[in-house]
């Protein structure tokens, strides 16, 4: 395991402040299915993660590793294209580093996006699901370890996903003419897809979708008091829900098919956020 470089989120945030005078309060993390949102962004400045101290270098294809200052409509935003996943071998400290940097920068509201497998039998590949809650099945909690200064030790997750931001997502869905699903996201560490028996167990536990990201970022964001909203692109039906075998190719193909809807949804959400 590589040793973390010693940069702190405060150092990274100071670097970001030097890049642009823009001071957005909303940040959007683009996962699979949502990268096309960049075509809707009026870019003010772009920086590679490699130039931000402590930022991860993504290794998954389709995750660029770039941070943008810009506007969706009239709303200033920070957009992160690419994230560090636990399955890449990163420590949780690294997985949550960008989130902590956003908090140090002054972001107050965070929209997380991801690709997920649909467990709920009412879901179809290509649907979008607003997260109402999550189940952390990654086998590790990102807040484990020494208590960071001035942050709570025990974090309340009763409303991990902010009600008002969720309402804004549904409003954005209406404007985009997209029927949004809602449900519970269960996070696994990956990188294998699940067995049908696991999916059966997760359905019993109350999960509607399964994925390999987002939950560590949500938990770190809540520790810093950020409001969080999250949306999944259901890129495939989870193992055993359909007769098909799972592949990353299918995930990418579905993401490609619905990329325009995902992009419009994010843009419309950001515009509503700016006007609220
Ligand atoms: N399982 C876990 N993660 C995923 C899936 C899945 O079926 N699809 C996209 N990300």
mmCIF file of C-alpha atoms and ligand atoms in Angstrom:
data_model
loop_
_atom_site.group_PDB
_atom_site.id
_atom_site.type_symbol
_atom_site.label_atom_id
_atom_site.label_comp_id
_atom_site.label_asym_id
_atom_site.label_seq_id
_atom_site.Cartn_x
_atom_site.Cartn_y
_atom_site.Cartn_z
ATOM 1 C CA UNK A 1 0.000 0.000 0.000
ATOM 2 C CA UNK A 2 1.363 3.400 -0.962
ATOM 3 C CA UNK A 3 1.969 5.811 1.860
ATOM 4 C CA UNK A 4 -0.325 8.847 1.768
ATOM 5 C CA UNK A 5 1.443 12.074 0.960
ATOM 6 C CA UNK A 6 1.245 14.409 3.894
ATOM 7 C CA UNK A 7 -0.902 17.109 2.248
ATOM 8 C CA UNK A 8 -3.917 18.113 4.306
ATOM 9 C CA UNK A 9 -7.369 18.978 2.932
ATOM 10 C CA UNK A 10 -6.666 22.556 4.074
ATOM 11 C CA UNK A 11 -3.555 22.694 1.864
ATOM 12 C CA UNK A 12 -5.526 21.315 -1.085
ATOM 13 C CA UNK A 13 -8.342 23.830 -0.485
ATOM 14 C CA UNK A 14 -5.812 26.682 -0.367
ATOM 15 C CA UNK A 15 -4.508 25.521 -3.756
ATOM 16 C CA UNK A 16 -8.059 25.557 -5.158
ATOM 17 C CA UNK A 17 -8.671 29.083 -3.867
ATOM 18 C CA UNK A 18 -5.668 30.274 -5.892
ATOM 19 C CA UNK A 19 -7.016 28.785 -9.122
ATOM 20 C CA UNK A 20 -10.162 30.871 -9.444
ATOM 21 C CA UNK A 21 -11.938 33.706 -7.634
ATOM 22 C CA UNK A 22 -15.214 31.741 -7.944
ATOM 23 C CA UNK A 23 -16.543 30.588 -4.556
ATOM 24 C CA UNK A 24 -19.331 28.078 -5.268
ATOM 25 C CA UNK A 25 -21.209 26.489 -2.366
ATOM 26 C CA UNK A 26 -22.363 23.541 -4.495
ATOM 27 C CA UNK A 27 -20.050 20.723 -5.635
ATOM 28 C CA UNK A 28 -20.971 17.858 -7.944
ATOM 29 C CA UNK A 29 -19.040 14.581 -8.130
ATOM 30 C CA UNK A 30 -19.511 12.900 -11.511
ATOM 31 C CA UNK A 31 -19.632 9.103 -11.561
ATOM 32 C CA UNK A 32 -20.291 6.728 -14.456
ATOM 33 C CA UNK A 33 -23.339 7.863 -16.396
ATOM 34 C CA UNK A 34 -22.932 11.510 -15.504
ATOM 35 C CA UNK A 35 -19.677 12.684 -17.112
ATOM 36 C CA UNK A 36 -21.620 14.102 -20.041
ATOM 37 C CA UNK A 37 -22.748 16.881 -17.651
ATOM 38 C CA UNK A 38 -19.426 18.534 -18.456
ATOM 39 C CA UNK A 39 -20.836 19.448 -21.891
ATOM 40 C CA UNK A 40 -23.427 21.609 -20.058
ATOM 41 C CA UNK A 41 -20.842 23.302 -17.851
ATOM 42 C CA UNK A 42 -19.623 26.805 -18.675
ATOM 43 C CA UNK A 43 -16.027 26.171 -17.650
ATOM 44 C CA UNK A 44 -14.126 28.965 -15.892
ATOM 45 C CA UNK A 45 -11.062 26.912 -14.881
ATOM 46 C CA UNK A 46 -9.994 23.286 -15.000
ATOM 47 C CA UNK A 47 -7.241 21.561 -13.034
ATOM 48 C CA UNK A 48 -5.983 18.002 -13.082
ATOM 49 C CA UNK A 49 -6.103 16.074 -9.775
ATOM 50 C CA UNK A 50 -2.349 15.537 -10.211
ATOM 51 C CA UNK A 51 -1.900 19.277 -9.549
ATOM 52 C CA UNK A 52 -3.883 19.285 -6.294
ATOM 53 C CA UNK A 53 -1.844 18.132 -3.274
ATOM 54 C CA UNK A 54 -3.215 14.910 -1.767
ATOM 55 C CA UNK A 55 -5.759 14.257 -4.516
ATOM 56 C CA UNK A 56 -6.063 10.697 -5.820
ATOM 57 C CA UNK A 57 -5.108 9.719 -9.326
ATOM 58 C CA UNK A 58 -8.075 7.718 -10.667
ATOM 59 C CA UNK A 59 -7.227 4.427 -12.369
ATOM 60 C CA UNK A 60 -10.672 3.436 -13.694
ATOM 61 C CA UNK A 61 -11.380 4.148 -17.361
ATOM 62 C CA UNK A 62 -14.050 6.828 -17.760
ATOM 63 C CA UNK A 63 -12.883 8.636 -14.595
ATOM 64 C CA UNK A 64 -10.815 11.541 -15.805
ATOM 65 C CA UNK A 65 -9.454 13.015 -12.573
ATOM 66 C CA UNK A 66 -10.165 16.671 -13.208
ATOM 67 C CA UNK A 67 -11.697 19.419 -11.136
ATOM 68 C CA UNK A 68 -13.642 22.242 -12.782
ATOM 69 C CA UNK A 69 -14.755 25.683 -11.655
ATOM 70 C CA UNK A 70 -17.725 26.793 -13.710
ATOM 71 C CA UNK A 71 -21.449 27.472 -13.985
ATOM 72 C CA UNK A 72 -24.468 25.342 -14.735
ATOM 73 C CA UNK A 73 -26.794 28.058 -16.002
ATOM 74 C CA UNK A 74 -26.240 30.929 -13.571
ATOM 75 C CA UNK A 75 -25.173 28.713 -10.657
ATOM 76 C CA UNK A 76 -21.465 28.603 -9.782
ATOM 77 C CA UNK A 77 -20.294 25.041 -9.116
ATOM 78 C CA UNK A 78 -17.227 22.940 -8.467
ATOM 79 C CA UNK A 79 -17.341 19.769 -10.526
ATOM 80 C CA UNK A 80 -15.186 16.735 -9.771
ATOM 81 C CA UNK A 81 -14.842 14.382 -12.696
ATOM 82 C CA UNK A 82 -13.503 11.166 -11.208
ATOM 83 C CA UNK A 83 -13.194 9.765 -7.701
ATOM 84 C CA UNK A 84 -10.976 7.385 -5.757
ATOM 85 C CA UNK A 85 -12.640 4.042 -5.064
ATOM 86 C CA UNK A 86 -11.885 1.762 -2.122
ATOM 87 C CA UNK A 87 -11.522 -1.204 -4.518
ATOM 88 C CA UNK A 88 -8.574 0.524 -6.208
ATOM 89 C CA UNK A 89 -6.662 -0.120 -3.001
ATOM 90 C CA UNK A 90 -6.873 3.417 -1.635
ATOM 91 C CA UNK A 91 -7.152 3.852 2.103
ATOM 92 C CA UNK A 92 -10.434 5.407 3.257
ATOM 93 C CA UNK A 93 -8.473 8.550 4.141
ATOM 94 C CA UNK A 94 -7.674 8.941 0.444
ATOM 95 C CA UNK A 95 -11.187 7.986 -0.703
ATOM 96 C CA UNK A 96 -12.627 10.803 1.425
ATOM 97 C CA UNK A 97 -9.827 13.334 0.842
ATOM 98 C CA UNK A 98 -11.621 15.239 -1.935
ATOM 99 C CA UNK A 99 -14.773 15.514 0.194
ATOM 100 C CA UNK A 100 -12.792 16.936 3.110
ATOM 101 C CA UNK A 101 -11.082 19.357 0.725
ATOM 102 C CA UNK A 102 -14.483 20.555 -0.499
ATOM 103 C CA UNK A 103 -15.525 21.172 3.106
ATOM 104 C CA UNK A 104 -12.305 23.121 3.795
ATOM 105 C CA UNK A 105 -12.889 25.138 0.619
ATOM 106 C CA UNK A 106 -16.332 26.257 1.805
ATOM 107 C CA UNK A 107 -18.669 23.929 -0.081
ATOM 108 C CA UNK A 108 -21.921 23.498 1.869
ATOM 109 C CA UNK A 109 -23.911 21.261 -0.488
ATOM 110 C CA UNK A 110 -22.709 18.163 -2.283
ATOM 111 C CA UNK A 111 -24.314 16.196 -5.116
ATOM 112 C CA UNK A 112 -22.813 12.714 -5.498
ATOM 113 C CA UNK A 113 -23.526 10.610 -8.583
ATOM 114 C CA UNK A 114 -22.712 6.986 -9.337
ATOM 115 C CA UNK A 115 -23.509 3.894 -11.355
ATOM 116 C CA UNK A 116 -25.343 1.104 -9.560
ATOM 117 C CA UNK A 117 -26.959 -2.262 -10.113
ATOM 118 C CA UNK A 118 -30.730 -2.368 -9.687
ATOM 119 C CA UNK A 119 -32.030 -4.716 -6.988
ATOM 120 C CA UNK A 120 -35.601 -3.415 -6.820
ATOM 121 C CA UNK A 121 -37.560 -5.424 -9.391
ATOM 122 C CA UNK A 122 -39.453 -2.323 -10.500
ATOM 123 C CA UNK A 123 -36.213 -0.771 -11.783
ATOM 124 C CA UNK A 124 -34.990 -0.931 -15.387
ATOM 125 C CA UNK A 125 -31.482 -0.420 -16.729
ATOM 126 C CA UNK A 126 -31.235 3.265 -17.610
ATOM 127 C CA UNK A 127 -33.378 4.476 -14.673
ATOM 128 C CA UNK A 128 -32.101 7.079 -12.242
ATOM 129 C CA UNK A 129 -32.572 6.591 -8.490
ATOM 130 C CA UNK A 130 -32.510 9.315 -5.855
ATOM 131 C CA UNK A 131 -30.914 7.958 -2.686
ATOM 132 C CA UNK A 132 -33.206 8.146 0.324
ATOM 133 C CA UNK A 133 -30.728 6.331 2.564
ATOM 134 C CA UNK A 134 -27.815 3.917 2.452
ATOM 135 C CA UNK A 135 -26.507 0.680 3.943
ATOM 136 C CA UNK A 136 -22.756 0.629 4.477
ATOM 137 C CA UNK A 137 -21.699 -2.923 3.577
ATOM 138 C CA UNK A 138 -18.111 -2.015 2.699
ATOM 139 C CA UNK A 139 -16.858 -3.648 5.873
ATOM 140 C CA UNK A 140 -15.159 -0.470 7.043
ATOM 141 C CA UNK A 141 -16.211 2.934 8.271
ATOM 142 C CA UNK A 142 -14.306 5.894 6.792
ATOM 143 C CA UNK A 143 -14.344 7.726 10.142
ATOM 144 C CA UNK A 144 -12.439 4.936 11.906
ATOM 145 C CA UNK A 145 -9.159 6.194 13.333
ATOM 146 C CA UNK A 146 -7.937 9.076 15.434
ATOM 147 C CA UNK A 147 -10.485 11.797 15.921
ATOM 148 C CA UNK A 148 -9.801 14.736 13.599
ATOM 149 C CA UNK A 149 -9.585 18.045 15.426
ATOM 150 C CA UNK A 150 -12.857 19.952 15.833
ATOM 151 C CA UNK A 151 -14.968 17.293 14.117
ATOM 152 C CA UNK A 152 -17.572 15.094 15.798
ATOM 153 C CA UNK A 153 -16.518 11.580 16.806
ATOM 154 C CA UNK A 154 -20.014 10.090 16.521
ATOM 155 C CA UNK A 155 -21.888 11.332 13.472
ATOM 156 C CA UNK A 156 -25.668 11.212 13.190
ATOM 157 C CA UNK A 157 -26.775 9.649 9.890
ATOM 158 C CA UNK A 158 -30.533 9.763 10.523
ATOM 159 C CA UNK A 159 -30.912 12.021 7.505
ATOM 160 C CA UNK A 160 -27.724 11.327 5.555
ATOM 161 C CA UNK A 161 -29.385 12.552 2.351
ATOM 162 C CA UNK A 162 -30.874 16.004 2.793
ATOM 163 C CA UNK A 163 -34.641 16.204 2.375
ATOM 164 C CA UNK A 164 -34.680 19.631 0.701
ATOM 165 C CA UNK A 165 -31.963 18.674 -1.790
ATOM 166 C CA UNK A 166 -33.834 15.450 -2.549
ATOM 167 C CA UNK A 167 -36.936 17.531 -3.300
ATOM 168 C CA UNK A 168 -34.843 19.684 -5.641
ATOM 169 C CA UNK A 169 -33.712 16.520 -7.453
ATOM 170 C CA UNK A 170 -37.317 15.444 -7.983
ATOM 171 C CA UNK A 171 -38.184 18.941 -9.241
ATOM 172 C CA UNK A 172 -35.213 18.739 -11.600
ATOM 173 C CA UNK A 173 -36.474 15.317 -12.725
ATOM 174 C CA UNK A 174 -39.860 16.862 -13.643
ATOM 175 C CA UNK A 175 -38.213 19.656 -15.626
ATOM 176 C CA UNK A 176 -36.004 17.070 -17.362
ATOM 177 C CA UNK A 177 -39.123 14.943 -18.041
ATOM 178 C CA UNK A 178 -37.486 12.004 -16.274
ATOM 179 C CA UNK A 179 -39.343 9.800 -13.829
ATOM 180 C CA UNK A 180 -36.889 9.346 -10.990
ATOM 181 C CA UNK A 181 -36.912 6.233 -8.851
ATOM 182 C CA UNK A 182 -36.075 6.489 -5.163
ATOM 183 C CA UNK A 183 -34.494 4.007 -2.819
ATOM 184 C CA UNK A 184 -31.792 2.679 -0.543
ATOM 185 C CA UNK A 185 -28.248 2.301 -1.915
ATOM 186 C CA UNK A 186 -26.128 -0.481 -0.487
ATOM 187 C CA UNK A 187 -22.364 0.014 -0.815
ATOM 188 C CA UNK A 188 -19.986 -2.917 -1.196
ATOM 189 C CA UNK A 189 -16.225 -2.736 -1.432
ATOM 190 C CA UNK A 190 -16.033 -4.479 -4.832
ATOM 191 C CA UNK A 191 -14.391 -4.935 -7.260
ATOM 192 C CA UNK A 192 -16.288 -8.160 -7.949
ATOM 193 C CA UNK A 193 -19.914 -7.856 -8.837
ATOM 194 C CA UNK A 194 -22.155 -9.666 -6.380
ATOM 195 C CA UNK A 195 -23.391 -13.238 -6.424
ATOM 196 C CA UNK A 196 -27.141 -13.790 -6.890
ATOM 197 C CA UNK A 197 -27.266 -15.064 -3.282
ATOM 198 C CA UNK A 198 -25.731 -11.809 -2.037
ATOM 199 C CA UNK A 199 -28.218 -9.756 -4.038
ATOM 200 C CA UNK A 200 -31.047 -11.842 -2.597
ATOM 201 C CA UNK A 201 -29.689 -11.105 0.903
ATOM 202 C CA UNK A 202 -29.335 -7.376 0.160
ATOM 203 C CA UNK A 203 -32.938 -7.253 -1.109
ATOM 204 C CA UNK A 204 -34.053 -8.774 2.187
ATOM 205 C CA UNK A 205 -32.034 -6.132 4.031
ATOM 206 C CA UNK A 206 -33.985 -3.397 2.228
ATOM 207 C CA UNK A 207 -31.588 -2.354 -0.537
ATOM 208 C CA UNK A 208 -32.910 -1.099 -3.875
ATOM 209 C CA UNK A 209 -29.546 -0.690 -5.604
ATOM 210 C CA UNK A 210 -25.938 -1.739 -5.088
ATOM 211 C CA UNK A 211 -22.697 0.045 -5.904
ATOM 212 C CA UNK A 212 -19.064 0.527 -4.948
ATOM 213 C CA UNK A 213 -18.805 4.220 -4.067
ATOM 214 C CA UNK A 214 -20.589 7.252 -2.591
ATOM 215 C CA UNK A 215 -21.158 6.027 0.973
ATOM 216 C CA UNK A 216 -17.639 6.955 2.250
ATOM 217 C CA UNK A 217 -18.025 10.415 0.715
ATOM 218 C CA UNK A 218 -21.489 10.864 2.238
ATOM 219 C CA UNK A 219 -20.231 9.852 5.678
ATOM 220 C CA UNK A 220 -17.207 12.182 5.528
ATOM 221 C CA UNK A 221 -19.396 15.014 4.212
ATOM 222 C CA UNK A 222 -21.869 14.552 7.062
ATOM 223 C CA UNK A 223 -19.020 14.667 9.580
ATOM 224 C CA UNK A 224 -18.217 18.133 8.201
ATOM 225 C CA UNK A 225 -21.900 19.145 8.272
ATOM 226 C CA UNK A 226 -22.309 19.318 4.489
ATOM 227 C CA UNK A 227 -25.769 18.690 3.069
ATOM 228 C CA UNK A 228 -25.670 15.706 0.697
ATOM 229 C CA UNK A 229 -27.826 14.555 -2.199
ATOM 230 C CA UNK A 230 -27.021 11.533 -4.328
ATOM 231 C CA UNK A 231 -28.299 9.905 -7.462
ATOM 232 C CA UNK A 232 -27.558 6.549 -9.074
ATOM 233 C CA UNK A 233 -27.696 5.679 -12.727
ATOM 234 C CA UNK A 234 -29.042 2.114 -12.731
ATOM 235 C CA UNK A 235 -26.697 0.806 -15.396
ATOM 236 C CA UNK A 236 -27.695 -2.861 -15.064
ATOM 237 C CA UNK A 237 -29.933 -5.159 -13.116
ATOM 238 C CA UNK A 238 -27.980 -6.691 -10.235
ATOM 239 C CA UNK A 239 -26.774 -10.309 -10.375
ATOM 240 C CA UNK A 240 -29.625 -12.801 -10.503
ATOM 241 C CA UNK A 241 -32.291 -10.097 -10.995
ATOM 242 C CA UNK A 242 -31.973 -10.682 -14.724
ATOM 243 C CA UNK A 243 -30.620 -13.818 -16.414
ATOM 244 C CA UNK A 244 -27.777 -11.814 -18.003
ATOM 245 C CA UNK A 245 -24.187 -12.011 -16.809
ATOM 246 C CA UNK A 246 -22.746 -8.679 -15.591
ATOM 247 C CA UNK A 247 -19.990 -6.750 -17.309
ATOM 248 C CA UNK A 248 -18.340 -3.356 -17.096
ATOM 249 C CA UNK A 249 -19.119 -3.037 -20.814
ATOM 250 C CA UNK A 250 -22.846 -3.183 -20.069
ATOM 251 C CA UNK A 251 -22.386 -0.555 -17.347
ATOM 252 C CA UNK A 252 -20.606 1.750 -19.812
ATOM 253 C CA UNK A 253 -23.135 1.081 -22.606
ATOM 254 C CA UNK A 254 -26.119 1.997 -20.439
ATOM 255 C CA UNK A 255 -24.275 5.045 -19.110
ATOM 256 C CA UNK A 256 -23.690 6.117 -22.718
ATOM 257 C CA UNK A 257 -27.338 5.548 -23.671
ATOM 258 C CA UNK A 258 -28.732 7.801 -20.909
ATOM 259 C CA UNK A 259 -25.900 10.339 -20.771
ATOM 260 C CA UNK A 260 -28.030 13.222 -22.113
ATOM 261 C CA UNK A 261 -30.702 12.705 -19.435
ATOM 262 C CA UNK A 262 -28.067 12.494 -16.697
ATOM 263 C CA UNK A 263 -26.435 15.699 -17.912
ATOM 264 C CA UNK A 264 -29.731 17.611 -18.089
ATOM 265 C CA UNK A 265 -30.738 16.379 -14.651
ATOM 266 C CA UNK A 266 -27.550 17.709 -13.071
ATOM 267 C CA UNK A 267 -27.775 21.008 -14.892
ATOM 268 C CA UNK A 268 -31.439 21.502 -13.933
ATOM 269 C CA UNK A 269 -30.733 20.530 -10.323
ATOM 270 C CA UNK A 270 -27.880 23.046 -10.130
ATOM 271 C CA UNK A 271 -30.045 25.784 -11.631
ATOM 272 C CA UNK A 272 -32.817 25.114 -9.117
ATOM 273 C CA UNK A 273 -30.195 25.095 -6.356
ATOM 274 C CA UNK A 274 -29.027 28.559 -7.444
ATOM 275 C CA UNK A 275 -32.588 29.937 -7.384
ATOM 276 C CA UNK A 276 -33.787 28.369 -4.115
HETATM 277 N N1 LIG B 1 -22.913 -4.014 -8.521
HETATM 278 C C1 LIG B 1 -22.035 -3.203 -7.908
HETATM 279 N N2 LIG B 1 -21.647 -2.045 -8.427
HETATM 280 C C2 LIG B 1 -22.161 -1.672 -9.600
HETATM 281 C C3 LIG B 1 -23.076 -2.474 -10.289
HETATM 282 C C4 LIG B 1 -23.470 -3.712 -9.725
HETATM 283 O O1 LIG B 1 -24.281 -4.475 -10.280
HETATM 284 N N3 LIG B 1 -23.380 -1.818 -11.450
HETATM 285 C C5 LIG B 1 -22.679 -0.659 -11.438
HETATM 286 N N4 LIG B 1 -21.935 -0.558 -10.323
#
